[in-house]
Coordinates of C-alpha atoms and ligand atoms in Angstrom, one line a residue:
Chain B
M29 CA -37.7 9.3 10.3
S30 CA -37.5 8.5 6.6
R31 CA -34.0 9.8 6.7
D32 CA -33.2 7.2 9.3
A33 CA -35.1 4.5 7.4
K34 CA -33.0 5.2 4.3
F35 CA -29.7 5.6 6.2
L36 CA -27.8 3.6 3.5
E37 CA -29.1 3.0 0.1
L38 CA -27.7 0.9 -2.6
I39 CA -29.7 1.5 -5.8
E40 CA -29.6 -0.9 -8.8
I41 CA -25.9 -1.8 -8.4
T42 CA -24.5 -3.7 -11.4
T43 CA -20.9 -4.8 -11.3
K44 CA -19.1 -6.7 -14.1
F45 CA -15.7 -8.3 -14.2
D46 CA -15.1 -8.8 -17.9
T47 CA -17.9 -11.1 -18.8
L48 CA -18.8 -12.1 -15.3
T49 CA -21.7 -10.2 -13.7
A50 CA -20.8 -10.1 -10.0
L51 CA -23.8 -8.0 -9.1
D52 CA -26.9 -7.8 -11.1
K53 CA -29.1 -4.7 -10.3
V54 CA -28.9 -5.2 -6.6
S55 CA -30.8 -2.8 -4.4
L56 CA -30.6 -2.7 -0.7
T57 CA -31.7 -0.2 1.9
V58 CA -30.5 -0.2 5.5
A59 CA -32.0 1.8 8.3
K60 CA -30.1 3.6 11.0
G61 CA -29.1 1.2 13.8
E62 CA -30.1 -1.8 11.8
V63 CA -27.9 -4.9 11.6
V64 CA -28.1 -6.7 8.3
C65 CA -26.4 -10.0 7.7
I66 CA -25.6 -11.1 4.2
I67 CA -25.4 -14.8 3.5
G68 CA -24.9 -16.8 0.4
P69 CA -22.6 -19.3 -1.3
S70 CA -19.0 -18.4 -2.1
G71 CA -18.6 -16.2 -5.2
C72 CA -22.2 -14.9 -5.1
G73 CA -21.0 -11.3 -4.8
K74 CA -21.2 -10.7 -1.0
S75 CA -17.8 -9.1 -0.8
T76 CA -18.3 -7.1 -4.0
L77 CA -21.5 -5.7 -2.6
L78 CA -19.9 -4.7 0.7
R79 CA -17.0 -3.1 -1.2
T80 CA -19.5 -1.2 -3.3
V81 CA -20.7 0.6 -0.2
N82 CA -17.4 2.4 0.3
W83 CA -16.6 2.5 -3.4
L84 CA -13.6 0.2 -3.1
A85 CA -15.2 -1.7 -5.9
P86 CA -16.8 0.9 -8.1
P87 CA -19.8 -0.6 -9.9
N88 CA -20.6 -0.3 -13.6
A89 CA -24.0 1.1 -12.8
G90 CA -25.9 2.2 -9.7
T91 CA -25.8 4.6 -6.9
V92 CA -24.8 4.5 -3.2
R93 CA -26.2 7.0 -0.8
L94 CA -25.4 7.6 2.8
E95 CA -27.9 9.7 4.7
G96 CA -29.2 10.9 1.3
Q97 CA -25.8 12.1 0.1
S98 CA -24.3 10.4 -2.9
V99 CA -21.2 8.4 -2.0
G100 CA -20.8 7.3 -5.6
Q101 CA -22.8 7.2 -8.8
A102 CA -21.8 5.0 -11.7
P103 CA -20.7 5.2 -14.3
E104 CA -18.6 7.8 -12.6
R105 CA -17.2 10.7 -14.6
R106 CA -13.4 11.1 -14.1
Q107 CA -12.7 11.4 -10.5
T108 CA -11.6 14.9 -9.7
G109 CA -9.5 15.9 -6.7
R110 CA -12.6 17.1 -4.9
G111 CA -14.5 14.0 -5.8
I112 CA -11.8 11.9 -4.3
R113 CA -11.6 14.0 -1.1
A114 CA -15.4 13.7 -0.7
L115 CA -15.2 9.9 -1.2
N116 CA -12.4 9.7 1.4
T117 CA -14.6 11.6 3.9
F118 CA -17.4 9.0 3.3
R119 CA -14.9 6.2 3.7
A120 CA -13.8 7.6 7.0
R121 CA -17.4 7.4 8.2
M122 CA -17.7 3.7 7.3
G123 CA -15.6 1.3 9.3
M124 CA -14.5 -1.7 7.3
V125 CA -13.3 -5.0 8.7
F126 CA -11.8 -7.6 6.5
Q127 CA -11.6 -11.4 6.6
Q128 CA -7.8 -11.2 6.6
F129 CA -7.7 -8.5 9.3
N130 CA -5.3 -6.3 7.4
T131 CA -3.8 -4.9 10.5
W132 CA -0.7 -2.8 9.8
P133 CA 2.3 -4.9 10.9
H134 CA 4.8 -2.0 11.0
L135 CA 2.8 -0.2 13.7
T136 CA 2.0 -1.2 17.3
A137 CA -1.6 -1.9 18.3
L138 CA -2.0 1.7 19.6
E139 CA -0.5 3.2 16.4
N140 CA -2.7 1.0 14.3
V141 CA -5.6 2.7 15.9
T142 CA -4.3 6.3 16.1
R143 CA -2.7 6.6 12.6
A144 CA -5.8 7.2 10.6
Q145 CA -7.4 9.4 13.3
V146 CA -4.5 11.8 13.0
V147 CA -3.9 11.5 9.2
V148 CA -7.5 11.4 8.0
L149 CA -9.6 13.1 10.8
G150 CA -6.8 15.6 11.8
R151 CA -7.1 14.7 15.5
S152 CA -4.2 15.6 17.7
A153 CA -1.9 12.8 18.8
A154 CA -3.1 13.0 22.4
E155 CA -6.8 13.0 21.4
A156 CA -6.2 10.1 19.0
A157 CA -4.4 8.1 21.7
E158 CA -7.2 8.7 24.2
R159 CA -9.8 7.6 21.7
A160 CA -7.6 4.6 20.7
R161 CA -7.3 3.4 24.3
A162 CA -11.0 3.5 24.7
A163 CA -11.5 1.6 21.5
L164 CA -8.9 -1.0 22.4
C165 CA -10.5 -1.3 25.8
D166 CA -13.9 -1.9 24.1
V167 CA -12.6 -4.8 22.1
G168 CA -10.7 -6.3 25.1
L169 CA -7.2 -5.4 24.1
A170 CA -6.5 -2.9 26.8
D171 CA -3.4 -4.9 27.8
K172 CA -2.0 -5.2 24.3
I173 CA -1.6 -1.5 23.5
D174 CA 2.1 -1.6 22.9
D175 CA 2.2 -5.1 21.2
W176 CA 3.0 -5.6 17.6
P177 CA 0.2 -7.2 15.5
E178 CA 2.6 -10.0 14.8
M179 CA 2.4 -11.0 18.5
L180 CA -1.4 -11.2 18.6
S181 CA -3.6 -14.2 17.9
G182 CA -5.9 -14.1 14.9
G183 CA -8.8 -13.2 17.1
Q184 CA -6.9 -10.4 18.7
K185 CA -5.8 -9.1 15.3
Q186 CA -9.4 -9.0 14.2
R187 CA -10.4 -7.2 17.3
L188 CA -7.6 -4.8 16.7
A189 CA -8.9 -4.2 13.2
I190 CA -12.4 -3.5 14.7
A191 CA -10.9 -1.1 17.2
R192 CA -9.1 0.7 14.4
A193 CA -12.4 1.1 12.6
L194 CA -14.3 2.1 15.7
A195 CA -11.8 4.8 16.7
M196 CA -12.9 6.7 13.6
D197 CA -16.3 7.0 15.2
P198 CA -18.0 5.6 12.0
S199 CA -21.7 5.9 11.4
L200 CA -21.7 2.5 9.8
M201 CA -19.6 -0.7 10.0
L202 CA -19.0 -3.1 7.1
L203 CA -17.7 -6.5 8.0
D204 CA -16.7 -9.1 5.5
E205 CA -16.6 -12.5 7.0
P206 CA -14.9 -11.2 10.1
T207 CA -14.5 -14.7 11.7
S208 CA -13.9 -16.9 8.6
A209 CA -10.1 -16.8 8.9
L210 CA -10.1 -17.6 12.6
D211 CA -9.5 -20.8 14.4
P212 CA -12.8 -22.0 15.8
E213 CA -11.9 -21.2 19.4
L214 CA -11.1 -17.6 18.6
V215 CA -14.4 -16.9 16.8
S216 CA -16.5 -16.3 19.9
G217 CA -14.4 -13.4 21.2
V218 CA -14.9 -11.5 17.9
L219 CA -18.6 -12.2 17.7
A220 CA -19.0 -11.0 21.3
V221 CA -17.5 -7.7 20.4
L222 CA -19.8 -7.4 17.4
K223 CA -22.8 -8.3 19.5
S224 CA -22.0 -5.6 22.0
L225 CA -21.6 -3.1 19.1
A226 CA -25.0 -4.1 17.8
E227 CA -26.5 -3.6 21.2
K228 CA -25.1 -0.1 21.3
G229 CA -27.0 0.7 18.1
M230 CA -24.3 0.6 15.5
T231 CA -25.5 0.2 12.0
M232 CA -23.8 -2.9 10.5
L233 CA -23.6 -4.8 7.3
I234 CA -22.1 -8.2 8.0
V235 CA -21.2 -10.9 5.7
T236 CA -21.2 -14.0 7.8
H237 CA -21.8 -17.7 7.8
E238 CA -22.3 -17.8 11.6
L239 CA -26.0 -18.5 11.6
G240 CA -26.3 -18.7 15.4
F241 CA -24.7 -15.2 15.6
A242 CA -27.0 -13.9 12.8
A243 CA -30.0 -15.3 14.5
Q244 CA -29.1 -13.4 17.7
V245 CA -27.9 -10.1 16.3
A246 CA -29.4 -9.5 12.9
D247 CA -32.5 -7.5 12.3
R248 CA -32.6 -8.7 8.8
V249 CA -31.0 -11.4 6.7
V250 CA -30.2 -11.0 3.0
F251 CA -29.6 -14.1 1.0
M252 CA -27.6 -13.7 -2.2
E253 CA -27.0 -16.0 -5.1
A254 CA -25.2 -15.4 -8.4
G255 CA -25.1 -11.7 -8.0
R256 CA -28.7 -11.2 -6.9
I257 CA -30.6 -10.9 -3.7
V258 CA -32.8 -14.0 -3.7
E259 CA -34.5 -13.5 -0.4
E260 CA -34.5 -10.8 2.1
G261 CA -36.5 -10.5 5.3
P262 CA -36.6 -10.4 9.1
T263 CA -34.1 -12.7 10.6
S264 CA -36.6 -15.0 12.2
Q265 CA -38.4 -15.6 9.0
D266 CA -35.4 -16.0 6.8
L267 CA -33.5 -18.4 9.0
H268 CA -36.5 -20.4 10.4
A269 CA -39.1 -20.2 7.7
P270 CA -37.3 -19.5 4.4
K271 CA -39.7 -18.8 1.5
T272 CA -37.5 -19.9 -1.3
E273 CA -36.2 -23.4 -1.9
R274 CA -32.7 -22.0 -2.6
L275 CA -32.4 -20.5 0.8
K276 CA -33.8 -23.7 2.4
D277 CA -31.1 -25.7 0.6
F278 CA -28.4 -23.2 1.5
L279 CA -29.4 -23.2 5.2
A280 CA -29.6 -27.0 5.2
K281 CA -26.1 -27.4 3.7
L282 CA -24.7 -24.8 6.0
T283 CA -26.1 -26.2 9.2
A284 CA -24.9 -29.7 8.2
T285 CA -21.3 -28.5 7.9
Q286 CA -21.5 -26.0 10.7
M287 CA -21.1 -27.2 14.1
P288 CA -19.8 -23.8 15.2
S289 CA -23.4 -22.5 15.0
A290 CA -24.3 -24.1 18.3
M291 CA -21.0 -23.0 19.7
A292 CA -21.5 -19.4 18.7
Q293 CA -24.9 -19.3 20.4
K294 CA -23.3 -20.5 23.5
V295 CA -20.4 -18.1 23.6
V296 CA -21.9 -15.0 22.2
A297 CA -23.8 -14.7 25.4
H298 CA -20.5 -13.8 27.1
D299 CA -19.4 -10.2 27.4
P300 CA -16.4 -9.1 25.3
I301 CA -12.9 -9.8 26.6
Chain R
M26 CA 56.4 -4.5 -15.4
G27 CA 57.2 -3.1 -12.0
L28 CA 55.0 -0.6 -10.2
E29 CA 56.3 2.9 -10.4
L30 CA 55.5 4.1 -6.9
S31 CA 56.4 7.7 -7.5
I32 CA 53.3 7.9 -9.8
F33 CA 51.1 7.3 -6.8
I34 CA 52.8 10.1 -4.9
D35 CA 53.1 12.6 -7.7
Y36 CA 49.6 12.1 -9.2
G37 CA 47.7 11.0 -6.1
P38 CA 46.5 14.5 -5.2
R39 CA 45.2 15.1 -8.8
I40 CA 43.3 11.8 -8.6
L41 CA 41.8 12.8 -5.2
V42 CA 40.6 16.0 -6.8
G43 CA 38.8 13.9 -9.5
F44 CA 37.6 11.6 -6.8
W45 CA 36.0 14.5 -5.0
L46 CA 34.2 15.6 -8.1
T47 CA 33.0 12.0 -8.6
I48 CA 31.6 12.0 -5.1
K49 CA 29.9 15.4 -5.6
I50 CA 28.3 14.3 -8.9
V51 CA 27.2 11.0 -7.5
V52 CA 25.7 12.4 -4.4
L53 CA 23.8 15.1 -6.3
A54 CA 22.6 12.6 -8.9
I55 CA 21.2 10.3 -6.1
A56 CA 19.7 13.3 -4.3
I57 CA 17.8 14.3 -7.4
G58 CA 17.3 10.8 -8.8
L59 CA 15.8 9.2 -5.7
P60 CA 12.9 11.6 -5.2
L61 CA 12.4 11.5 -8.9
G62 CA 12.3 7.7 -8.7
V63 CA 9.7 7.8 -6.0
F64 CA 7.6 10.2 -8.0
L65 CA 7.9 8.0 -11.2
A66 CA 7.0 4.9 -9.2
L67 CA 3.9 6.6 -7.9
A68 CA 3.1 8.2 -11.2
R69 CA 3.1 4.8 -12.8
R70 CA 0.2 3.9 -10.5
S71 CA -1.6 7.1 -11.0
R72 CA -5.3 7.3 -11.9
L73 CA -4.4 9.8 -14.7
A74 CA -3.6 7.9 -17.9
L75 CA -1.4 10.7 -19.2
L76 CA 0.8 10.8 -16.2
R77 CA 1.0 7.0 -16.1
F78 CA 2.0 6.9 -19.8
A79 CA 4.6 9.7 -19.4
A80 CA 6.2 8.0 -16.4
T81 CA 6.3 4.6 -18.1
A82 CA 7.8 6.1 -21.3
F83 CA 10.5 7.9 -19.3
I84 CA 11.4 4.8 -17.4
E85 CA 11.5 2.5 -20.4
V86 CA 13.7 4.9 -22.4
F87 CA 16.3 5.3 -19.7
R88 CA 16.3 1.6 -18.9
N89 CA 16.6 0.3 -22.4
T90 CA 19.2 2.5 -23.9
P91 CA 23.0 2.6 -23.1
F92 CA 23.9 5.2 -20.6
I93 CA 26.7 6.5 -22.8
I94 CA 24.2 7.3 -25.5
Q95 CA 21.9 9.0 -23.1
V96 CA 24.8 11.2 -22.0
F97 CA 25.7 12.0 -25.6
L98 CA 22.2 12.8 -26.5
I99 CA 21.7 15.2 -23.5
Y100 CA 25.1 16.8 -24.0
Y101 CA 25.0 17.3 -27.7
V102 CA 21.3 17.8 -28.3
L103 CA 20.3 20.2 -25.5
P104 CA 22.4 23.1 -27.0
F105 CA 20.3 22.8 -30.1
Y106 CA 17.4 23.9 -28.0
G107 CA 19.3 26.8 -26.6
L108 CA 20.1 25.0 -23.3
R109 CA 23.9 25.2 -22.9
L110 CA 24.9 23.6 -19.6
P111 CA 28.3 22.9 -18.2
A112 CA 29.4 19.3 -18.7
E113 CA 29.3 18.6 -15.0
Q114 CA 25.6 19.7 -14.7
V115 CA 24.8 17.6 -17.8
G116 CA 26.5 14.7 -16.1
V117 CA 24.5 15.1 -12.9
L118 CA 21.2 15.4 -14.8
A119 CA 22.0 12.4 -17.0
L120 CA 23.0 10.3 -14.1
A121 CA 20.0 11.3 -12.1
A122 CA 17.6 10.5 -14.9
F123 CA 19.3 7.2 -15.5
G124 CA 19.3 6.3 -11.9
S125 CA 15.7 7.4 -11.3
A126 CA 14.4 5.0 -13.9
Y127 CA 16.0 2.1 -12.1
F128 CA 15.1 3.4 -8.6
A129 CA 11.5 3.7 -9.8
E130 CA 11.3 0.1 -10.9
V131 CA 12.8 -1.1 -7.6
I132 CA 10.3 1.0 -5.6
R133 CA 7.4 -0.2 -7.7
G134 CA 8.5 -3.8 -7.2
G135 CA 8.6 -3.2 -3.4
I136 CA 5.1 -1.6 -3.4
E137 CA 3.7 -4.4 -5.4
A138 CA 5.2 -7.0 -3.1
M139 CA 3.0 -5.8 -0.3
P140 CA -0.2 -7.7 0.3
A141 CA -3.1 -5.9 -1.5
G142 CA -5.1 -5.8 1.7
Q143 CA -2.7 -3.3 3.2
L144 CA -3.4 -0.6 0.6
E145 CA -7.1 -1.5 0.6
S146 CA -7.5 -1.2 4.3
A147 CA -5.7 2.2 4.2
H148 CA -8.1 3.4 1.5
A149 CA -11.1 1.9 3.3
I150 CA -10.4 4.0 6.4
G151 CA -10.3 7.2 4.3
M152 CA -6.6 7.7 3.4
S153 CA -5.8 9.2 0.0
E154 CA -3.4 7.4 -2.3
T155 CA -0.5 9.5 -1.0
Q156 CA -1.4 9.0 2.6
A157 CA -1.9 5.2 2.1
M158 CA 1.6 5.0 0.5
R159 CA 3.3 7.2 3.0
Y160 CA 1.8 5.8 6.2
V161 CA 1.0 2.2 5.4
V162 CA 2.6 0.8 2.3
L163 CA 6.0 2.4 1.9
P164 CA 7.1 2.0 5.6
Q165 CA 6.5 -1.8 5.1
A166 CA 8.1 -1.8 1.7
V167 CA 11.4 -0.2 2.7
G168 CA 12.7 -3.6 3.9
V169 CA 12.1 -5.0 0.5
I170 CA 13.2 -1.9 -1.4
L171 CA 16.5 -1.0 0.2
P172 CA 18.7 -4.0 -0.8
P173 CA 18.0 -3.7 -4.6
L174 CA 18.0 0.1 -4.2
T175 CA 21.6 -0.1 -2.9
N176 CA 22.6 -2.2 -5.9
Q177 CA 21.2 0.4 -8.2
M178 CA 23.2 3.1 -6.4
L179 CA 26.4 1.1 -6.7
S180 CA 25.9 0.8 -10.5
L181 CA 25.1 4.5 -10.7
I182 CA 28.5 5.2 -9.1
K183 CA 30.2 3.0 -11.6
E184 CA 28.4 4.5 -14.5
S185 CA 29.6 7.9 -13.5
A186 CA 32.9 7.0 -15.1
I187 CA 31.1 7.3 -18.5
L188 CA 30.9 11.1 -17.9
S189 CA 34.6 11.3 -18.8
T190 CA 33.5 11.0 -22.4
I191 CA 31.9 14.5 -22.2
T192 CA 35.0 16.1 -20.6
V193 CA 33.8 16.0 -17.0
Q194 CA 37.0 16.2 -14.9
E195 CA 35.9 13.4 -12.6
M196 CA 38.1 10.5 -11.5
T197 CA 38.2 8.4 -14.6
M198 CA 38.9 11.5 -16.8
T199 CA 41.7 12.4 -14.4
A200 CA 43.2 8.9 -14.7
L201 CA 43.0 9.0 -18.5
R202 CA 44.9 12.2 -18.5
I203 CA 47.6 11.0 -16.2
Q204 CA 47.9 7.9 -18.2
G205 CA 48.4 10.0 -21.3
E206 CA 51.1 12.1 -19.6
T207 CA 53.0 9.3 -17.9
F208 CA 52.3 6.3 -20.2
R209 CA 51.7 4.3 -16.9
P210 CA 48.1 3.0 -17.3
F211 CA 48.4 0.4 -14.6
E212 CA 49.2 2.8 -11.8
A213 CA 46.6 5.3 -12.9
F214 CA 43.8 2.9 -13.2
I215 CA 44.6 0.8 -10.1
M216 CA 44.4 4.0 -8.1
I217 CA 40.9 4.8 -9.3
A218 CA 39.7 1.2 -9.2
L219 CA 40.5 1.2 -5.5
L220 CA 38.8 4.5 -4.9
Y221 CA 35.6 3.4 -6.8
W222 CA 35.7 0.2 -4.7
L223 CA 36.1 2.3 -1.5
L224 CA 33.2 4.6 -2.4
N225 CA 31.0 1.6 -3.2
E226 CA 31.8 -0.1 0.1
V227 CA 31.1 3.0 2.1
V228 CA 27.7 3.4 0.3
A229 CA 26.9 -0.3 0.8
I230 CA 27.7 -0.2 4.5
G231 CA 25.8 3.0 5.0
M232 CA 22.8 1.6 3.3
R233 CA 23.0 -1.6 5.4
R234 CA 23.1 0.5 8.5
L235 CA 20.1 2.5 7.3
E236 CA 18.2 -0.7 6.5
R237 CA 18.8 -2.1 10.0
G238 CA 17.9 1.2 11.6
L239 CA 14.6 1.4 9.7
T240 CA 13.5 -2.1 10.2
R241 CA 14.8 -2.9 13.7
K242 CA 11.7 -1.3 15.2
T243 CA 9.3 -4.0 14.0
P244 CA 9.7 -7.6 15.0
R245 CA 9.9 -8.9 11.4
S246 CA 12.2 -6.9 9.2
T247 CA 10.5 -7.6 5.9
T248 CA 6.8 -7.8 6.4
L249 CA 6.1 -9.8 3.2
K250 CA 4.0 -12.3 5.2
V251 CA 0.4 -12.1 4.4
E252 CA -1.6 -11.4 7.5
G253 CA -3.9 -13.9 9.1
G254 CA -5.5 -16.8 7.2
R255 CA -3.9 -19.9 8.5
Ligands
LIG423 N1 -11.4 -7.9 -8.7 C1 -12.0 -8.9 -9.3 N2 -11.7 -9.3 -10.6 C2 -12.3 -10.3 -11.2 N3 -13.3 -11.0 -10.7 C3 -13.7 -10.7 -9.4 C4 -13.1 -9.7 -8.7 N4 -13.6 -9.6 -7.5 C5 -14.6 -10.6 -7.5 N5 -14.6 -11.2 -8.6 C6 -15.6 -12.3 -9.0 O1 -16.9 -11.8 -8.7 C7 -17.6 -12.8 -8.1 C8 -18.1 -12.4 -6.8 O2 -17.0 -12.3 -5.9 P1 -17.2 -12.0 -4.4 O3 -18.0 -10.7 -4.2 O4 -15.8 -11.9 -3.8 O5 -18.0 -13.2 -3.8 P2 -18.3 -13.7 -2.3 O6 -17.7 -12.6 -1.4 O7 -19.7 -13.8 -2.2 O8 -17.6 -15.0 -2.2 C9 -16.8 -14.1 -8.0 O9 -17.0 -14.9 -9.2 C10 -15.4 -13.5 -8.1 O10 -14.5 -14.4 -8.7
LIG424 MG1 -16.2 -12.8 0.0

């Protein structure tokens, strides 16, 4: 039980870029199956926090644990071959989705989803293809299997990126503003996929500005500002009855500029595809 | 001064023998220099400071000194350390080292031209540095790398003429000899100029074919475009 409660732990993470403190002793614990949305103004450290989880952005101090095992501990001693291999194993268990999709343009949709399964997990080509088809089906791209990413819309590219991550059968998904680079009409399709993932019990850490989506899907909302977690609590409380003035201000500003919120509510209700 | 056609006929076969050696030397130098260049390019991005430093030093030395001096140094200095190699082998090694430094820079440039998100997404999914390069970055970078790489190969072919200074009996050396024997420099050098040109054209055409073959698969040949974010 407590193992599930402390599925992912970030402990006192401090990250500095030269003189700038991007993260200032940030601690966060995520339970298994929990969906946590991270919100906060641009530059407050959301992406850095997410990139700390899989050690893409190694912090200056702090520890990350997944199911009690250390993913990374800073300041890290020199990374040995074994250390790097262990880290890669952890990374394979954490699916990451980027704002800019980062689909691989030299590979077809299917190859995008099979490549890492074969190379990283050592699955056979046939096994990987089968898993990839299922993942592509889950994100509504069953008919795009042989397409090049170039031919897909932004929303489809992002769903391809999600399928690529899902096919690794990760125990955790990290999503960094997955809909921010999308044209408004393409947002809903991606959110629908994420919602169905949440319903299947996937543990997710999502940086998002889609409040309507967060309200529906998140168990908890974390509000960050200037490298710190300012407020953290159950979604209903955070979004509807914020305790701090700062979160109140932030939500007010966001809702004022954000007409998609209402739209997201409406469309998220649909099934994927 | 009229052309003495008989020179072409009488000395042509000797020139062809030299040409054959030039081809062998150049092919070997590229066969060694290209993998070495890939290694140097990756070593420059290594986590290990020592490896990074060694690779950078190697590249800088070979890029910033005249090739003829490199050849002399290797040819005259190695024997002091008990390593006495035939001139041809010294020539291949020198040419490979010289070429690899330039190849490495071209390859590094291609890798760095790729959007950072490509490497990052490969790492995020659990690929090692080598896997990320091999399966994600380099296949996309080839379109950017091949044209300048071809140029470097062509200059390597031309630089091979320098090996005549250490008695390698390649094409330029042969022409110099013939010129000494016949006192007809024009005929001797026009022959080899044409053959260098021919060799370079063949390499250039081959590389263009390769480039088309490798990049035809994808809809956009050079995938320099950053994904998404309109
Ligand atoms: N690689 C980096 N080098 C230098 N500064 C960085 C780097 N990554 C992020 N930063 C800085 O750290 C701060 C937090 O960035 P980020 O985590 O991307 O914020 P957010 O995702 O909340 O917009 C910003 O001020 C940003 O400029
Ligand atoms: Mg960000």
